XYZ file of C-alpha atoms in Angstrom:
626
model
C 207.345 126.873 225.572
C 205.941 130.227 226.726
C 207.706 131.061 229.944
C 208.646 133.957 232.129
C 211.433 135.616 230.813
C 213.544 138.425 231.592
C 210.229 139.994 232.477
C 209.947 137.567 235.354
C 213.551 136.770 235.444
C 214.200 140.385 235.735
C 212.491 140.696 238.558
C 209.164 137.491 239.821
C 193.003 106.480 259.283
C 193.721 110.122 258.973
C 191.058 112.265 260.499
C 190.368 114.553 257.613
C 187.073 116.258 258.231
C 185.882 117.319 254.821
C 188.210 117.927 251.883
C 190.749 120.272 253.367
C 190.484 123.999 253.585
C 187.081 125.093 252.371
C 186.517 127.776 249.779
C 183.292 129.588 250.531
C 181.207 131.674 248.205
C 182.093 134.708 250.303
C 185.759 133.724 250.778
C 187.000 137.204 249.907
C 185.009 138.639 252.820
C 186.827 136.450 255.339
C 189.579 138.327 257.164
C 191.109 135.497 259.185
C 191.373 132.963 256.373
C 193.954 130.741 258.049
C 191.831 130.413 261.188
C 188.629 129.745 259.260
C 190.411 127.131 257.122
C 191.755 125.331 260.207
C 188.507 125.415 262.167
C 186.604 124.194 259.125
C 189.003 121.310 258.526
C 188.985 120.355 262.201
C 185.177 120.329 262.123
C 184.856 123.007 264.788
C 182.982 125.510 262.660
C 181.286 125.125 259.304
C 179.548 127.018 256.554
C 175.950 127.294 255.511
C 173.932 125.243 253.022
C 174.236 127.983 250.401
C 178.039 127.606 250.399
C 178.771 130.780 252.352
C 180.579 131.271 255.646
C 179.034 134.643 256.607
C 182.091 135.902 258.490
C 180.348 139.033 259.758
C 177.531 137.026 261.340
C 177.434 136.914 265.121
C 178.034 133.780 267.206
C 175.375 132.848 269.741
C 176.102 131.574 273.229
C 174.658 128.178 272.267
C 176.800 127.950 269.118
C 179.955 128.702 271.091
C 179.125 125.893 273.512
C 178.918 123.430 270.642
C 182.227 124.623 269.157
C 183.907 124.156 272.535
C 182.530 120.632 272.928
C 183.620 119.579 269.437
C 187.114 121.028 269.945
C 187.460 119.200 273.260
C 186.494 115.962 271.499
C 189.155 116.195 268.798
C 186.841 117.489 266.095
C 184.270 114.750 266.484
C 180.682 115.147 267.544
C 180.728 114.296 271.261
C 178.357 111.841 272.908
C 176.851 113.769 275.775
C 174.460 112.587 278.418
C 171.108 114.272 278.881
C 170.317 116.028 282.114
C 166.702 115.321 282.961
C 166.645 118.383 285.178
C 166.821 121.671 283.332
C 169.587 123.899 284.686
C 168.148 126.946 282.935
C 164.581 128.103 282.536
C 165.109 129.100 278.897
C 166.823 125.881 277.704
C 164.149 123.242 277.174
C 164.789 119.516 276.817
C 164.172 119.666 273.067
C 166.600 122.545 272.486
C 169.325 121.287 270.094
C 172.024 122.962 272.175
C 170.976 121.652 275.607
C 173.576 118.823 275.891
C 176.405 121.179 274.843
C 175.290 123.864 277.263
C 174.870 121.399 280.124
C 178.342 119.955 279.543
C 179.985 123.385 279.478
C 178.167 124.350 282.690
C 179.186 121.127 284.441
C 182.844 121.775 283.555
C 182.755 125.351 284.791
C 183.324 126.651 281.252
C 180.251 128.836 281.104
C 177.565 130.167 283.441
C 174.145 131.731 283.152
C 173.135 135.337 282.706
C 171.128 135.594 285.919
C 167.541 134.937 286.874
C 167.955 131.226 286.131
C 168.441 131.868 282.406
C 171.218 131.130 279.903
C 170.046 133.169 276.895
C 171.185 130.552 274.310
C 170.228 132.700 271.293
C 171.997 135.777 272.628
C 175.217 136.951 271.012
C 178.404 135.994 272.817
C 180.948 138.733 273.450
C 184.695 138.526 272.996
C 185.245 138.455 276.757
C 182.686 135.684 277.280
C 184.258 133.597 274.500
C 187.720 134.238 275.947
C 186.540 132.941 279.345
C 185.314 129.702 277.770
C 188.585 129.205 275.869
C 190.690 129.976 278.946
C 188.722 127.401 280.901
C 189.340 124.658 278.341
C 193.042 125.574 278.477
C 192.908 124.722 282.174
C 192.127 127.969 283.984
C 189.714 127.630 286.907
C 187.059 130.327 286.662
C 186.684 130.679 290.438
C 190.390 130.715 291.259
C 191.175 133.073 288.375
C 188.402 135.468 289.412
C 186.283 135.077 286.262
C 183.040 134.990 288.247
C 181.411 137.513 290.539
C 181.368 141.260 290.248
C 184.993 142.067 291.085
C 186.609 143.159 287.798
C 185.994 139.727 286.253
C 186.076 141.102 282.701
C 189.451 142.743 283.243
C 190.883 139.542 284.714
C 189.661 137.510 281.744
C 191.098 139.962 279.237
C 194.480 140.066 280.988
C 194.782 136.262 280.860
C 193.389 136.158 277.310
C 196.050 138.599 276.195
C 198.817 136.615 277.901
C 197.640 133.534 276.011
C 197.382 135.567 272.763
C 193.706 134.724 272.292
C 193.049 138.100 270.671
C 196.042 137.959 268.320
C 195.193 138.603 264.683
C 191.903 140.339 265.471
C 192.090 143.980 264.475
C 190.555 146.545 266.836
C 188.492 144.041 268.794
C 185.952 145.395 271.259
C 185.897 142.535 273.754
C 182.546 143.694 275.144
C 180.857 143.636 271.726
C 179.222 140.719 269.939
C 181.789 138.300 268.492
C 181.654 137.566 264.750
C 182.148 134.134 263.212
C 185.388 135.354 261.651
C 186.695 136.528 265.029
C 185.512 133.367 266.801
C 187.474 131.190 264.381
C 190.616 133.252 265.041
C 190.209 133.017 268.814
C 189.654 129.253 268.686
C 192.707 128.753 266.443
C 194.767 130.886 268.833
C 193.573 128.754 271.750
C 194.408 125.505 269.949
C 198.006 126.687 269.528
C 198.342 127.897 273.119
C 199.929 125.865 275.907
C 197.534 124.353 278.409
C 197.873 125.410 282.042
C 197.701 123.673 285.404
C 197.584 124.711 289.034
C 200.243 123.823 291.561
C 199.943 124.330 295.278
C 202.640 126.280 297.051
C 202.862 127.311 300.702
C 203.035 130.995 301.469
C 203.158 132.863 304.794
C 199.756 133.333 306.383
C 198.443 135.178 309.434
C 200.209 134.666 312.745
C 203.249 133.117 311.027
C 201.362 130.109 309.699
C 201.803 128.675 306.228
C 198.835 128.454 303.930
C 198.410 126.614 300.646
C 197.956 128.759 297.546
C 197.120 127.600 294.000
C 199.390 129.103 291.345
C 198.841 128.728 287.615
C 201.620 127.756 285.210
C 201.971 126.216 281.763
C 201.230 122.514 282.020
C 204.152 120.091 281.704
C 203.898 116.473 280.573
C 206.203 113.505 280.058
C 209.617 112.737 281.437
C 211.063 115.857 279.821
C 208.390 118.127 281.317
C 207.406 119.359 277.867
C 204.659 121.902 277.414
C 201.550 120.737 275.588
C 199.188 122.714 273.380
C 195.456 122.220 273.287
C 195.805 121.027 269.701
C 198.313 118.367 270.747
C 196.211 117.280 273.703
C 192.834 117.041 271.974
C 193.876 116.182 268.403
C 197.287 114.656 269.175
C 198.551 116.865 266.366
C 201.888 118.393 265.415
C 202.304 121.740 263.661
C 205.222 122.373 261.318
C 205.859 125.790 259.795
C 207.698 126.460 256.540
C 207.497 127.614 252.932
C 205.692 125.147 250.689
C 208.213 124.447 247.941
C 207.069 121.199 246.368
C 204.010 119.139 245.450
C 204.597 115.885 243.591
C 201.607 113.572 243.602
C 200.788 112.777 247.218
C 204.076 114.220 248.529
C 204.514 117.699 249.967
C 207.770 119.493 250.811
C 208.349 122.549 252.969
C 211.515 124.520 253.575
C 212.607 125.749 257.002
C 214.395 128.919 257.973
C 215.705 129.590 261.466
C 212.471 130.926 262.925
C 210.428 128.190 261.207
C 212.394 125.520 263.090
C 211.604 127.092 266.443
C 207.889 126.985 265.599
C 207.932 123.437 264.183
C 207.071 120.478 266.395
C 209.116 117.993 264.376
C 212.214 120.100 264.971
C 211.524 120.847 268.632
C 210.139 117.489 269.727
C 212.010 115.083 267.486
C 215.366 116.863 267.859
C 215.532 117.204 264.090
C 218.454 119.338 262.975
C 218.367 118.654 259.253
C 215.878 119.831 256.655
C 212.135 119.797 257.162
C 210.317 116.472 256.789
C 208.551 115.443 253.585
C 204.842 114.782 254.068
C 203.249 111.889 252.175
C 199.935 110.206 251.396
C 198.141 113.500 250.800
C 194.482 113.189 249.892
C 193.967 116.907 249.179
C 195.579 119.063 246.497
C 197.454 121.942 248.148
C 199.377 123.039 245.041
C 197.564 126.392 245.049
C 199.602 127.240 248.183
C 202.995 126.812 246.516
C 205.462 129.484 247.563
C 203.461 130.475 250.635
C 204.313 130.177 254.308
C 202.163 127.321 255.606
C 201.385 125.341 258.709
C 201.229 121.578 258.183
C 199.124 119.831 260.812
C 199.743 116.079 261.237
C 198.060 113.481 263.410
C 200.363 112.003 266.031
C 203.220 113.794 264.309
C 203.122 111.191 261.535
C 204.260 112.718 258.264
C 201.985 110.344 256.347
C 198.851 111.468 258.216
C 198.276 115.100 257.261
C 195.210 116.680 258.814
C 195.541 119.885 256.833
C 197.859 122.463 255.271
C 197.013 126.074 255.933
C 198.357 129.319 254.515
C 199.421 131.619 257.336
C 198.258 135.181 257.709
C 201.824 136.321 257.013
C 201.332 135.820 253.280
C 200.374 138.427 250.740
C 199.757 136.892 247.324
C 199.588 138.552 243.908
C 198.249 136.343 241.106
C 198.652 137.563 237.539
C 199.921 136.481 234.122
C 203.431 136.807 232.759
C 202.488 139.187 229.950
C 201.177 141.669 232.562
C 204.521 141.778 234.416
C 207.337 144.222 233.869
C 210.300 145.625 235.763
C 210.521 149.252 236.758
C 214.258 149.635 236.219
C 214.423 153.083 237.782
C 213.002 151.859 241.080
C 214.116 148.196 240.906
C 210.600 147.015 241.514
C 208.235 144.510 239.954
C 205.451 146.240 238.071
C 202.102 144.519 237.551
C 199.381 146.456 235.756
C 200.850 149.745 236.911
C 201.302 148.709 240.566
C 204.867 148.575 241.936
C 206.060 145.863 244.325
C 209.385 145.844 246.157
C 211.815 142.934 245.935
C 213.211 141.168 248.983
C 216.860 142.050 249.638
C 217.679 138.326 249.746
C 216.353 137.922 246.224
C 213.297 136.295 244.677
C 213.112 132.495 244.674
C 211.677 131.493 241.296
C 209.947 128.119 240.914
C 208.768 126.843 237.527
C 205.864 124.439 237.061
C 206.705 123.102 233.605
C 204.080 121.753 231.231
C 205.952 118.484 230.817
C 206.120 117.910 234.577
C 209.916 118.085 234.662
C 209.926 120.286 237.752
C 213.046 120.657 239.842
C 212.423 121.393 243.525
C 215.290 123.856 243.872
C 214.419 127.423 242.850
C 216.506 129.929 240.968
C 217.289 132.929 243.152
C 217.248 136.347 241.508
C 219.053 138.937 243.622
C 218.081 142.559 244.001
C 221.506 143.650 242.739
C 220.749 142.000 239.410
C 218.081 144.615 238.798
C 220.423 147.551 239.215
C 221.104 149.824 236.257
C 218.585 148.019 234.108
C 220.507 144.737 234.271
C 218.619 141.696 233.063
C 219.379 138.643 235.229
C 218.988 135.372 233.372
C 216.948 132.632 234.986
C 218.111 129.207 233.835
C 215.710 127.676 231.336
C 213.818 130.880 230.731
C 214.074 133.301 227.818
C 212.499 136.677 227.285
C 208.988 136.441 225.911
C 206.325 139.075 226.494
C 203.867 136.979 224.463
C 203.355 134.329 227.139
C 200.110 132.901 228.481
C 201.851 131.605 231.609
C 200.412 132.230 235.064
C 202.604 133.789 237.693
C 202.138 134.074 241.425
C 204.196 136.481 243.520
C 204.350 135.911 247.271
C 205.430 138.050 250.184
C 205.599 135.205 252.711
C 206.854 137.085 255.769
C 204.706 140.194 255.827
C 207.460 142.712 255.031
C 205.716 144.030 251.879
C 208.489 142.652 249.653
C 208.220 139.889 247.057
C 210.367 136.907 248.034
C 208.898 134.060 245.961
C 207.582 133.640 242.421
C 205.784 130.578 241.039
C 205.487 130.289 237.263
C 202.893 127.896 235.879
C 203.697 127.285 232.220
C 200.889 127.184 229.681
C 200.845 125.583 226.245
C 198.086 126.395 223.744
C 197.389 124.512 220.527
C 194.746 123.422 218.045
C 192.869 120.213 218.744
C 193.227 117.916 215.766
C 191.511 114.790 217.068
C 189.190 113.801 219.918
C 187.947 110.393 220.972
C 186.938 108.718 224.205
C 190.497 107.394 224.544
C 192.634 110.386 223.616
C 192.991 113.953 222.448
C 195.638 115.186 220.013
C 196.710 118.817 220.406
C 199.065 119.929 217.640
C 201.434 116.932 217.507
C 201.074 115.716 221.111
C 198.730 112.927 222.180
C 197.073 113.060 225.602
C 195.571 109.751 226.689
C 192.281 110.132 228.565
C 193.276 107.485 231.097
C 196.456 109.345 232.033
C 195.386 113.013 231.918
C 192.590 115.310 233.087
C 190.760 116.225 229.879
C 187.737 118.509 230.024
C 184.612 116.992 228.503
C 183.864 120.004 226.283
C 187.157 119.866 224.329
C 186.322 119.212 220.657
C 188.082 119.030 217.303
C 189.155 122.403 215.861
C 189.014 123.979 219.324
C 192.110 125.458 220.873
C 193.157 123.712 224.082
C 195.193 124.918 227.067
C 197.720 122.506 228.572
C 199.099 122.857 232.122
C 200.786 120.465 234.548
C 198.838 119.173 237.546
C 201.371 118.569 240.339
C 198.953 116.677 242.565
C 197.657 114.249 239.911
C 201.047 114.214 238.152
C 199.508 114.578 234.713
C 198.387 117.279 232.286
C 195.165 119.233 232.580
C 193.650 119.843 229.134
C 190.915 122.480 229.010
C 189.279 124.558 226.335
C 190.598 128.042 225.599
C 188.137 130.920 225.340
C 186.471 131.394 221.979
C 185.399 134.914 221.047
C 182.860 135.012 218.228
C 182.009 137.866 215.875
C 184.063 140.434 217.769
C 184.977 143.830 216.348
C 188.730 144.155 215.789
C 189.093 147.793 216.799
C 192.837 148.207 216.552
C 196.203 146.543 216.019
C 199.814 147.142 217.116
C 203.158 145.633 216.193
C 206.356 144.572 217.997
C 204.813 142.390 219.268
C 201.554 142.071 217.359
C 198.544 143.060 219.442
C 194.845 143.001 218.669
C 192.088 145.024 220.298
C 188.869 143.013 220.515
C 186.143 145.294 221.785
C 187.932 147.242 224.534
C 190.495 144.546 225.400
C 194.003 144.175 224.004
C 195.417 140.697 223.347
C 199.048 140.005 222.467
C 199.791 137.493 219.714
C 201.097 134.292 221.274
C 204.754 133.595 220.563
C 205.313 131.151 217.746
C 201.880 131.505 216.144
C 202.169 130.887 212.371
C 201.090 133.891 210.326
C 198.548 131.681 208.570
C 196.729 131.141 211.892
C 196.047 134.873 212.121
C 194.629 134.946 208.555
C 195.714 138.511 207.880
C 192.974 140.069 209.998
C 193.096 143.835 210.303
C 191.394 146.682 212.106
C 187.762 147.057 211.083
C 187.205 143.326 210.634
C 184.688 141.269 212.547
C 186.537 138.155 213.658
C 186.424 134.881 215.553
C 189.369 134.267 217.883
C 190.791 131.867 220.447
C 192.321 133.614 223.465
C 193.659 132.765 226.916
C 195.362 134.749 229.688
C 195.670 137.852 227.534
C 197.157 136.151 224.458
C 195.534 135.380 221.138
C 196.411 132.107 219.410
C 194.129 132.222 216.366
C 192.028 134.774 214.471
C 189.882 134.667 211.358
C 187.189 136.830 209.843
C 183.757 135.668 210.936
C 182.117 133.531 208.249
C 178.721 134.537 206.974
C 178.780 138.120 208.255
C 178.326 141.026 205.856
C 181.488 142.521 207.246
C 183.489 139.679 205.736
C 182.682 140.995 202.257
C 183.329 144.667 202.843
C 186.689 144.609 201.037
C 185.943 141.940 198.440
C 185.023 142.460 194.798
C 184.766 140.702 191.427
C 186.684 142.253 188.523
C 184.190 142.665 185.656
C 186.153 144.758 183.123
C 189.384 146.704 182.807
C 191.683 148.720 180.555
C 190.546 149.185 176.960
C 187.075 147.895 177.770
C 186.643 150.984 179.915
C 189.250 153.739 179.854
C 192.907 154.175 180.886
C 193.777 152.864 184.345
C 190.205 152.145 185.279
C 188.618 148.881 186.358
C 184.975 147.893 186.722
C 184.241 145.942 189.895
C 181.258 144.287 191.567
C 181.413 144.910 195.341
C 180.027 141.834 197.060
C 178.833 143.529 200.226
C 176.434 145.837 198.357
C 176.026 143.926 195.051
C 176.709 147.189 193.208
C 179.112 147.879 190.328
C 181.564 150.731 190.249
C 184.304 151.985 187.930
C 187.403 152.790 189.992
C 191.014 153.850 189.374
C 193.604 151.092 189.833
C 197.012 151.606 191.416
C 199.464 150.577 188.735
C 202.375 150.332 191.176
C 200.763 148.939 194.340
C 203.845 147.438 195.979
C 204.584 144.084 197.588
C 201.681 141.822 198.445
C 199.363 143.165 195.781
C 198.766 142.220 192.158
C 201.656 143.753 190.173
C 200.918 145.186 186.730
C 197.163 145.027 187.358
C 196.436 146.282 183.817
C 197.451 142.899 182.482
C 197.423 140.632 185.536
C 193.915 141.171 186.857
C 191.669 138.299 185.763
C 188.154 139.244 184.776
C 185.612 137.162 186.661
C 187.980 136.572 189.604
C 187.424 137.621 193.209
C 189.948 139.872 194.940
C 190.459 141.611 198.239
C 190.968 145.319 197.673
C 192.228 148.309 199.607
C 192.220 151.988 198.711
C 195.150 154.394 198.998
C 194.941 158.000 197.786
C 191.799 157.120 195.874
C 193.468 154.256 193.950
C 192.515 150.584 194.327
C 195.034 147.825 195.012
C 194.105 144.165 194.609
C 195.203 140.983 196.374
C 194.226 137.446 195.290
C 192.311 135.461 197.896
C 194.867 132.689 197.518
C 197.445 134.980 199.169
C 195.277 135.441 202.250
C 194.267 131.812 202.924
C 190.943 131.373 204.736
C 190.820 135.113 205.412
C 187.308 135.269 204.053
C 186.030 132.142 205.716
C 183.593 130.296 203.486
C 183.981 132.868 200.712
C 187.263 131.372 199.517
C 185.084 128.923 197.607
C 184.317 131.745 195.180
C 187.661 131.052 193.498
C 188.929 127.807 192.015
C 192.594 128.396 191.386
C 192.921 131.907 189.989
C 189.533 132.088 188.239
C 186.426 130.757 189.860
C 183.069 131.974 188.758
C 181.410 132.850 185.441
C 180.067 136.195 186.539
C 177.749 138.072 184.168
C 180.092 140.873 183.039
C 177.224 143.063 182.002
C 176.216 143.553 185.673
């Protein structure tokens, strides 16, 4: 139905903690979204009861201890013993954080602040958090020089940088209080880092003797001496990187490029040389991530045990609607609401999510050269249509500020003819309640929006937006557009003229709209404005004088003798001297002071309930002496 066109074509026992990546009330304020999503899913960090994450909030020393303990226990709440003797003066037995603090102290992960105190409610700094994360990666605080007064902060920051613990954090001041947003990023960086171990080597000592010296290196495991990440060790998890190209029910597909393979555990550890694996038995809908570079985390490397799918920070996403997209032919760029976006030199991979669910995995690639000189590349199955309600998502998945992927989600809009507990009929298509997701508020005579749900493999049927008693402040043609209030809506492709009921500028109308298109319009019933251009013909011709006609204007209930246009043109009553029926109701318009008349029957339902004034051509026995 309504699809992207040349406008787009021209271009654009699984351990699942919670329900996948959380969406917080303050999601837009989160900078490190990938890290927060991962740490939330892995139960390391959570939100607040009001549904917010509060990314700018500071992390306390006690909170960081708990996060460390949970991460070390594979995302589960650890069972920790209770130390009857208080290590710190300011951490009482009934302090919620005592067992976490005591464990971290016993493992050499954290120390006090001096004077026998820990300061559990104090803010943790970036350097202090880095020390804790380095220690759980295997660094020994004493050997590495993280304790004492001899440049310990510098030593921590050097090792933290080598392990990329600060990656992704813009302009971090390691000595300042760490925010929740930054803490999530540092923890996610640590989970992806290789663990370390110490090996003893003999080096020359004094007087020609050999002494043993501990040297740190990345830890090796197994017969192949493979490196192991903290995530693999504590969660026994694999990470695979690729572009999410398909969701079909509980199956998820990603696509690898050369660099993706190097970063993907299934390729590196399973010696896979073919395409990326298909992940199955999903319990969370990740279809909103289509077209994006993602990391798929699996338990034990099993493709049917997905812990989570996370959009990487490489992605920049632009969500819009097809009718807001154009091509700047002079600059060969995609234009969305006046903003220009460059196109990847390798082309734009276009995926279509069709309303009927007939979705091929393979995309159509639109090359940059096809935009040259105003050329209009044709995308198979798509035709030009600026009057579309379709969604479109443009993705720059590699951070080069160029669009490389486009996802089109087709939309169908139609009138609801029947609703029951078992089914809904929209236009001529029946949607069974048992087989589709139908919103409870969809009712007869509404307009419904139909889209395809990849995860549930069925249609979603929701109510379009109804605008009531809105001023129609302007119209345009080619294509037809209607200005309701201050907003322009384009007439949906294929709308029968009768569904627009001949509305015109100055009317007050009811309308059904969605994604910038209008699918139905009609003058608002019962409003005075609906009668502004309606009159009853009371007398004409010889009963008055010449080309005059006496009318009763229904909006003011006043009579007036006006001059008729004897040659009004198409659409109006021809030869009004003889054809106008006294006692009948007409719509009128005025040009150069002369009145032209149109029967209500030629503008069906235009006047709402007022069409009942006429029965056939003549309706009411009006008192002609009025």
